[in-house]
JSON list of N, CA and C in Angstrom, two decimals:
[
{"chain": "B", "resi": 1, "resn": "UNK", "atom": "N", "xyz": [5.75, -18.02, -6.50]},
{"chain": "B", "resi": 1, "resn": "UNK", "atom": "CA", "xyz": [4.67, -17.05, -6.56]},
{"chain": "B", "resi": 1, "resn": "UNK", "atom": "C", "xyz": [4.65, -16.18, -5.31]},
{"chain": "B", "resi": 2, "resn": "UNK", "atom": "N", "xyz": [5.00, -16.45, -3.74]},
{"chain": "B", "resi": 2, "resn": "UNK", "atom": "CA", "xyz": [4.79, -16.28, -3.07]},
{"chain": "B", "resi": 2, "resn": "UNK", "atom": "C", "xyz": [6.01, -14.61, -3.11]},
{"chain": "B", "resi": 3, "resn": "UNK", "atom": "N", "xyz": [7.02, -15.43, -3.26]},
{"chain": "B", "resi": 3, "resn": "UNK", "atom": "CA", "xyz": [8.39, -13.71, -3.15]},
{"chain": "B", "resi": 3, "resn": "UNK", "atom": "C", "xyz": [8.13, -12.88, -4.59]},
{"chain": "B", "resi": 4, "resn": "UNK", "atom": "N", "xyz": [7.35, -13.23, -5.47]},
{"chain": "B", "resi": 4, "resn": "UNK", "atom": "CA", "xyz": [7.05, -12.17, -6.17]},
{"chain": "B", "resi": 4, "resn": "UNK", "atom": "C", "xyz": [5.44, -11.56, -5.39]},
{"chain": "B", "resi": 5, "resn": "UNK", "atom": "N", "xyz": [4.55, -11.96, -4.91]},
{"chain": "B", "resi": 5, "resn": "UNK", "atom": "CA", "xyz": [3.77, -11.14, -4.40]},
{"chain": "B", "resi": 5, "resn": "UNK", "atom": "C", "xyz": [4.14, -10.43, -3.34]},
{"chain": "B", "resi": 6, "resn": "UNK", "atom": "N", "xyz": [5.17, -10.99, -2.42]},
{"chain": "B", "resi": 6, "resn": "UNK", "atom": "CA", "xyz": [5.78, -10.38, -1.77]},
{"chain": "B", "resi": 6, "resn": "UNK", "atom": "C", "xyz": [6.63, -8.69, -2.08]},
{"chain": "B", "resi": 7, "resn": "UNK", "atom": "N", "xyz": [7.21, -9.30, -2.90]},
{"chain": "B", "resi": 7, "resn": "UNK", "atom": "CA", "xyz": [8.10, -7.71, -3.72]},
{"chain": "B", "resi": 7, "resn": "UNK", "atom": "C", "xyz": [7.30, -6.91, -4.59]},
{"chain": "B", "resi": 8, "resn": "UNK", "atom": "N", "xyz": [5.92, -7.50, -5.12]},
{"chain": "B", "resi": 8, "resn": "UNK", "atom": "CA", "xyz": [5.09, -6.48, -5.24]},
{"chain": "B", "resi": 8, "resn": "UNK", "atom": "C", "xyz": [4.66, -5.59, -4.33]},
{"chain": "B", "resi": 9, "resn": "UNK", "atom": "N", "xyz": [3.85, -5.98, -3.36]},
{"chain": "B", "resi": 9, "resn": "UNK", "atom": "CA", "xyz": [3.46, -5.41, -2.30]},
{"chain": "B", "resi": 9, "resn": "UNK", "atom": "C", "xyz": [4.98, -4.46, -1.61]},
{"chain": "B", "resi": 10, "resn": "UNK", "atom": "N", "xyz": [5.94, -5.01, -1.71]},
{"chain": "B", "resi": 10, "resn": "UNK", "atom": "CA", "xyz": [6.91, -4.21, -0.89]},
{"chain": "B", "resi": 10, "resn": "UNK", "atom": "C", "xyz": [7.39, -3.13, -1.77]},
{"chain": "B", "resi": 11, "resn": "UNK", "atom": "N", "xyz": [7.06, -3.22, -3.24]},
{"chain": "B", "resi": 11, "resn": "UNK", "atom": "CA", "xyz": [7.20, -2.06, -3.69]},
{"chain": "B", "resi": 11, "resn": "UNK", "atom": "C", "xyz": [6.16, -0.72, -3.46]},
{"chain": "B", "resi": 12, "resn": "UNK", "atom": "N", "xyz": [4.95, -1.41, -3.51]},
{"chain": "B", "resi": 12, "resn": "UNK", "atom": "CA", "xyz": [3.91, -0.40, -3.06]},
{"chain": "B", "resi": 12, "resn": "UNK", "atom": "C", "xyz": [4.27, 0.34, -1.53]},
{"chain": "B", "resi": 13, "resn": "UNK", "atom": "N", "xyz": [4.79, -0.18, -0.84]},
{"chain": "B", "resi": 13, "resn": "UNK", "atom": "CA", "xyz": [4.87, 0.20, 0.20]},
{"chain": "B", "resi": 13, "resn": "UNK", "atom": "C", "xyz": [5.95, 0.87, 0.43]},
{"chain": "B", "resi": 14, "resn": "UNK", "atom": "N", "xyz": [7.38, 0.85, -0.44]},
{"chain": "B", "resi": 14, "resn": "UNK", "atom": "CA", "xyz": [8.04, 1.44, -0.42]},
{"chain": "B", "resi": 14, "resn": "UNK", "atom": "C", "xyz": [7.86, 2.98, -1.56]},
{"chain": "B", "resi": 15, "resn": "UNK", "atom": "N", "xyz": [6.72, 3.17, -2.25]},
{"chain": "B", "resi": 15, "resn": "UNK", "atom": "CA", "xyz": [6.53, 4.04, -2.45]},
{"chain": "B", "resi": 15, "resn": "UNK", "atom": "C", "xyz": [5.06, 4.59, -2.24]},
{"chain": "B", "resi": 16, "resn": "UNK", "atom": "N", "xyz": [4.56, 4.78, -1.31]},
{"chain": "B", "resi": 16, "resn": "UNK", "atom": "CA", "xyz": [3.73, 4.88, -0.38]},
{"chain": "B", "resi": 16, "resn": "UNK", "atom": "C", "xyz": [3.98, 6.42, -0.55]},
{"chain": "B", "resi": 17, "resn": "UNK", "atom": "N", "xyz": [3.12, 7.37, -0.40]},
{"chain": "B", "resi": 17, "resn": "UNK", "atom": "CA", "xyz": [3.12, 9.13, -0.06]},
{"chain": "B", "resi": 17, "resn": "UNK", "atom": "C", "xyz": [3.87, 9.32, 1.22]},
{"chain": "B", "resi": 18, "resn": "UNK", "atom": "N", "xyz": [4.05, 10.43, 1.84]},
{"chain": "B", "resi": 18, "resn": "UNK", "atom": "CA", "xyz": [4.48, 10.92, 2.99]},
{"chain": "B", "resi": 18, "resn": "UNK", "atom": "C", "xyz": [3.16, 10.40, 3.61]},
{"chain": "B", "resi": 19, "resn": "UNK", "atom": "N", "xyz": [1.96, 11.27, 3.27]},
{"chain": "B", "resi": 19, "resn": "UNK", "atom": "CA", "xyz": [0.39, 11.74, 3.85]},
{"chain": "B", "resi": 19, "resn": "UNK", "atom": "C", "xyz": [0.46, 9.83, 4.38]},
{"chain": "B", "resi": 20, "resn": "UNK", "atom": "N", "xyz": [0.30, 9.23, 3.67]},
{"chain": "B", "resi": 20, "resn": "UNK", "atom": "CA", "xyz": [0.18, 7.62, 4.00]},
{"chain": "B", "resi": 20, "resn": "UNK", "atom": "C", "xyz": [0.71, 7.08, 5.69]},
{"chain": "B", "resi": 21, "resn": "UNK", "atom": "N", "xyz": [2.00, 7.24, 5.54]},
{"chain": "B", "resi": 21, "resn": "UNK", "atom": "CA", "xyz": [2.96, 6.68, 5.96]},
{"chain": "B", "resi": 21, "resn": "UNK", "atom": "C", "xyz": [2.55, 7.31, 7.43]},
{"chain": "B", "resi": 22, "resn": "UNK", "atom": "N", "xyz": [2.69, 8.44, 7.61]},
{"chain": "B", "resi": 22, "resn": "UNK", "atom": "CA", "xyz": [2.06, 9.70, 8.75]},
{"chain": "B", "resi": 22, "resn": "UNK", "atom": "C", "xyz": [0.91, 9.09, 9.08]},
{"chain": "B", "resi": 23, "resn": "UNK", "atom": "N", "xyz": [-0.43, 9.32, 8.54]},
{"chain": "B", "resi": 23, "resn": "UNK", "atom": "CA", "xyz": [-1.43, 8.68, 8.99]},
{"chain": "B", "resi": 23, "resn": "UNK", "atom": "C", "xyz": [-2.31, 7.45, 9.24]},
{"chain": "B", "resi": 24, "resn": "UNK", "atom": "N", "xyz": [-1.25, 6.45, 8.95]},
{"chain": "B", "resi": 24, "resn": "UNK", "atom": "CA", "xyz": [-1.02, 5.07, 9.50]},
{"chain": "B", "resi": 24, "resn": "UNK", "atom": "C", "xyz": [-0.62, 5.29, 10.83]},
{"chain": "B", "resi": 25, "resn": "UNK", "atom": "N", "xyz": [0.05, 6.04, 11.31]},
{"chain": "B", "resi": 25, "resn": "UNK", "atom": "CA", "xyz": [0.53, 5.81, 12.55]},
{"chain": "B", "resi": 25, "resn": "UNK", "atom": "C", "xyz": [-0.19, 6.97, 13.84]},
{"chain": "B", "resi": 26, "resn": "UNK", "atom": "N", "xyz": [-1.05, 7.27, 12.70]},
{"chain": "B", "resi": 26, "resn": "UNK", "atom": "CA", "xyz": [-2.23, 8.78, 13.52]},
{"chain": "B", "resi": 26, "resn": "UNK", "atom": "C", "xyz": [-3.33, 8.28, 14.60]},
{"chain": "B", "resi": 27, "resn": "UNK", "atom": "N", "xyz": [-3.37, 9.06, 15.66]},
{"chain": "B", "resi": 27, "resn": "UNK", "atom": "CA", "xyz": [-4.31, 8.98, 16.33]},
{"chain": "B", "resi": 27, "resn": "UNK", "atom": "C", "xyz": [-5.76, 9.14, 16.18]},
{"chain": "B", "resi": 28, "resn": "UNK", "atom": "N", "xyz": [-5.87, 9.83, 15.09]},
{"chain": "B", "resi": 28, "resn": "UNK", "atom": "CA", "xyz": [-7.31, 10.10, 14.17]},
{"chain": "B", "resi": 28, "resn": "UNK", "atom": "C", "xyz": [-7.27, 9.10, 13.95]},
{"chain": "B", "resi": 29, "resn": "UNK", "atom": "N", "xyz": [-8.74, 8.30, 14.20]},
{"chain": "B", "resi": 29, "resn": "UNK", "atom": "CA", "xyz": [-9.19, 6.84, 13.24]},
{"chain": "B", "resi": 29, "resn": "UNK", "atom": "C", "xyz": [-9.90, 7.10, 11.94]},
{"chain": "B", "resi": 30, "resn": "UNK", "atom": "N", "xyz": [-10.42, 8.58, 11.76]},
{"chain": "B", "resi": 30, "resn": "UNK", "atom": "CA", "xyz": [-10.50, 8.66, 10.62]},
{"chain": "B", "resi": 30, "resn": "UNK", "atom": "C", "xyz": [-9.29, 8.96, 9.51]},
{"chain": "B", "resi": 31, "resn": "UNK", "atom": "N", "xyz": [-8.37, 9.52, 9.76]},
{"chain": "B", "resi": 31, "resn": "UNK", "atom": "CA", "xyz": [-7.11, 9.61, 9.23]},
{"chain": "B", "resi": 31, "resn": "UNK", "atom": "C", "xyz": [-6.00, 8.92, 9.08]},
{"chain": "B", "resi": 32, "resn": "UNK", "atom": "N", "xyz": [-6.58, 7.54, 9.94]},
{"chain": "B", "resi": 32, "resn": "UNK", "atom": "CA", "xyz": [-5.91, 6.05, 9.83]},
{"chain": "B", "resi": 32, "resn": "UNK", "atom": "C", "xyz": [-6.50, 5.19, 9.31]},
{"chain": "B", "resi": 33, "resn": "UNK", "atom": "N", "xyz": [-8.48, 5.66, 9.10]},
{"chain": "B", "resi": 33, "resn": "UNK", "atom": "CA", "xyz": [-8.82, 4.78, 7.98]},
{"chain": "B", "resi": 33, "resn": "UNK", "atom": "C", "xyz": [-8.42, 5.06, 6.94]},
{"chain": "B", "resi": 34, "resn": "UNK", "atom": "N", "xyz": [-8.43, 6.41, 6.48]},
{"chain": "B", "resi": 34, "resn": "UNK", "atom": "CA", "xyz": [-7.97, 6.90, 4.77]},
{"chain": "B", "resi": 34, "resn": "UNK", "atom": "C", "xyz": [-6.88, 6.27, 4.29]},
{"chain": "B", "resi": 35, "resn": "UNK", "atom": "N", "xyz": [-5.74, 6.31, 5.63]},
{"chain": "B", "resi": 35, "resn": "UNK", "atom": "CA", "xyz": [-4.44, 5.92, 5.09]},
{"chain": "B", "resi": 35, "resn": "UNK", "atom": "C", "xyz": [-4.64, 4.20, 4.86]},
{"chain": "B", "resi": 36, "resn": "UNK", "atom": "N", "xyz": [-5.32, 3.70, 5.76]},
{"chain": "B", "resi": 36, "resn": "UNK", "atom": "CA", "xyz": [-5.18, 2.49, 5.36]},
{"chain": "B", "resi": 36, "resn": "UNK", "atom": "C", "xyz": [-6.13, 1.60, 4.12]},
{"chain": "B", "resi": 37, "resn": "UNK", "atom": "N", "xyz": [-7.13, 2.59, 3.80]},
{"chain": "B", "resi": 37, "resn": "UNK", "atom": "CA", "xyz": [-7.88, 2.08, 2.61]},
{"chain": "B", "resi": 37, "resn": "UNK", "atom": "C", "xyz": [-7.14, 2.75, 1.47]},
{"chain": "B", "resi": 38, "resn": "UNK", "atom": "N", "xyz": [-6.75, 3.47, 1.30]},
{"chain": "B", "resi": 38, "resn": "UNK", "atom": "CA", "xyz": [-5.37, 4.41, 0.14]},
{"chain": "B", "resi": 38, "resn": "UNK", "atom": "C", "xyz": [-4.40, 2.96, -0.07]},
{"chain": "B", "resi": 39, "resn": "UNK", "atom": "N", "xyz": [-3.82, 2.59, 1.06]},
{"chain": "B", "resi": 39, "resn": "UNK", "atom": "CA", "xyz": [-3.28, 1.77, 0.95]},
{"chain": "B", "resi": 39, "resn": "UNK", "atom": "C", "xyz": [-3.16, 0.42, 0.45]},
{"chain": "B", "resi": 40, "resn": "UNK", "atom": "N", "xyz": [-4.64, 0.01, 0.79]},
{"chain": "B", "resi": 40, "resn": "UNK", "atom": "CA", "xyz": [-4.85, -1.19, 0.41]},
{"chain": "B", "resi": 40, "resn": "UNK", "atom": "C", "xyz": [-5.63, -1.06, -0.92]},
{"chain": "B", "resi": 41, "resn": "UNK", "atom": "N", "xyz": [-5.78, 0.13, -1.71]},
{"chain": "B", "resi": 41, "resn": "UNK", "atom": "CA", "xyz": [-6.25, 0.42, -3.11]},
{"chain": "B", "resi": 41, "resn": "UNK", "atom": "C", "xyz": [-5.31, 0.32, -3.58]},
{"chain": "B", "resi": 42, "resn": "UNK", "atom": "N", "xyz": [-4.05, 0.45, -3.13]},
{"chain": "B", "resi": 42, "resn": "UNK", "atom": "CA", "xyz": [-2.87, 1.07, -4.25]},
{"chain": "B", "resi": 42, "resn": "UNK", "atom": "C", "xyz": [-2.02, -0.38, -4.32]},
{"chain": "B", "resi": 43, "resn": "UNK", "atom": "N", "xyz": [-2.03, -1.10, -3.46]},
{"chain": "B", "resi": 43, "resn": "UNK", "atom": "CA", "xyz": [-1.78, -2.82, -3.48]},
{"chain": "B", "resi": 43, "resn": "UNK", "atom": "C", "xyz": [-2.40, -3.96, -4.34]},
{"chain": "B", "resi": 44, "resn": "UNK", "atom": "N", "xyz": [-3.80, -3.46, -4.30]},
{"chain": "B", "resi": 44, "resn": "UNK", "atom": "CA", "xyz": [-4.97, -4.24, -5.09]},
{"chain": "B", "resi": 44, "resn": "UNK", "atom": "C", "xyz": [-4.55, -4.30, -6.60]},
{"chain": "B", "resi": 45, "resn": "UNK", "atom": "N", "xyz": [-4.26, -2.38, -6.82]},
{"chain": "B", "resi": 45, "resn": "UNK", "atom": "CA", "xyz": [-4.00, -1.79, -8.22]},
{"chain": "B", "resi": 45, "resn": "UNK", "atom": "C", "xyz": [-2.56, -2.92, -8.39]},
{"chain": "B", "resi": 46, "resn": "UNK", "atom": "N", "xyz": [-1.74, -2.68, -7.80]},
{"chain": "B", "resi": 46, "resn": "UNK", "atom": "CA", "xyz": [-0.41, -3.87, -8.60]},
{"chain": "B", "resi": 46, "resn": "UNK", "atom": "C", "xyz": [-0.51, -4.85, -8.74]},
{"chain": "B", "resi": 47, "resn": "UNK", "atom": "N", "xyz": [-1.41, -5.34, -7.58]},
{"chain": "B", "resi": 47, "resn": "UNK", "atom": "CA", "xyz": [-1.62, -6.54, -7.72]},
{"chain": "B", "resi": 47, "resn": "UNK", "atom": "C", "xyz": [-2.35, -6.96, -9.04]},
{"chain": "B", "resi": 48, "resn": "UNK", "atom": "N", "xyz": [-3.06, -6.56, -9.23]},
{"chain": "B", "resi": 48, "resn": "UNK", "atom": "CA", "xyz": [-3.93, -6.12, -10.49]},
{"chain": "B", "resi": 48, "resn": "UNK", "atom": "C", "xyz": [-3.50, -6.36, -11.71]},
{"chain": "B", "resi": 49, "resn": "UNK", "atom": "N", "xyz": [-2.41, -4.78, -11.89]},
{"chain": "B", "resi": 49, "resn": "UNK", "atom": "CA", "xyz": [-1.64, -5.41, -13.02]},
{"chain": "B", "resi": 49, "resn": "UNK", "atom": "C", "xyz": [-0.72, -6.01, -12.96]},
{"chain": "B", "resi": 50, "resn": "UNK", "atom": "N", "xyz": [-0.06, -6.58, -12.27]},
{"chain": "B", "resi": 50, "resn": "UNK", "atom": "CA", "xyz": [0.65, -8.05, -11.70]},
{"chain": "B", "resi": 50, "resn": "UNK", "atom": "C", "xyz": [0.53, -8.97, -12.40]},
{"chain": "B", "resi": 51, "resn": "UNK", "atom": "N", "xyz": [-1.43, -9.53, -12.07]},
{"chain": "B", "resi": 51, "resn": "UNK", "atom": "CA", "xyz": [-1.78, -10.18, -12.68]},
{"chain": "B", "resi": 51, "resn": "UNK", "atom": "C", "xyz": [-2.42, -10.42, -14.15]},
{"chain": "B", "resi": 52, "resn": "UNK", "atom": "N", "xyz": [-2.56, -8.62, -14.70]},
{"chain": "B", "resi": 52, "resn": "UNK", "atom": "CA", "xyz": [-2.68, -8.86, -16.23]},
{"chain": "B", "resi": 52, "resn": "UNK", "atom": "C", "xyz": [-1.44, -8.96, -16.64]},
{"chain": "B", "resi": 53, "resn": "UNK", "atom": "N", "xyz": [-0.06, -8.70, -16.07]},
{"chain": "B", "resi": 53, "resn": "UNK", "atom": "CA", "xyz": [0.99, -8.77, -17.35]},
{"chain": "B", "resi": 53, "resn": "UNK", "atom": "C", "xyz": [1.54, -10.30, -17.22]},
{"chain": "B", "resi": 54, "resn": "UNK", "atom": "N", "xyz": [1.36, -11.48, -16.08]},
{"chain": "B", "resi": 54, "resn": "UNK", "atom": "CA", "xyz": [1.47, -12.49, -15.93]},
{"chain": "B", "resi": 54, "resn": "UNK", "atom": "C", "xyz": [0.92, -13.49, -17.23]}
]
């Protein structure tokens, strides 16, 4: 269970936006919260259906 939640998540992250990826690493904390709540929505979402097609 563990390397498939793993390669879920690493898929999300490997298709992550530009805008994401950029403002994760931004000095704006508001523009590093967006990126990082974007982020952790779009993880939740696979995870999500992850777990309905399981």
């Amino acid at each position: 269970m563990t390397q498939k939640l793993t390669e879920t998540i690493l898929r999300v992250v490997e298709r992550a936006p530009q805008w994401v990826r950029r403002d994760l690493d931004s000095k704006d904390a508001i523009a590093r919260i967006r990126a990082e709540e974007s982020l952790a929505a779009m993880i939740a979402d696979a995870l999500g259906k992850r777990t309905a097609d399981d």
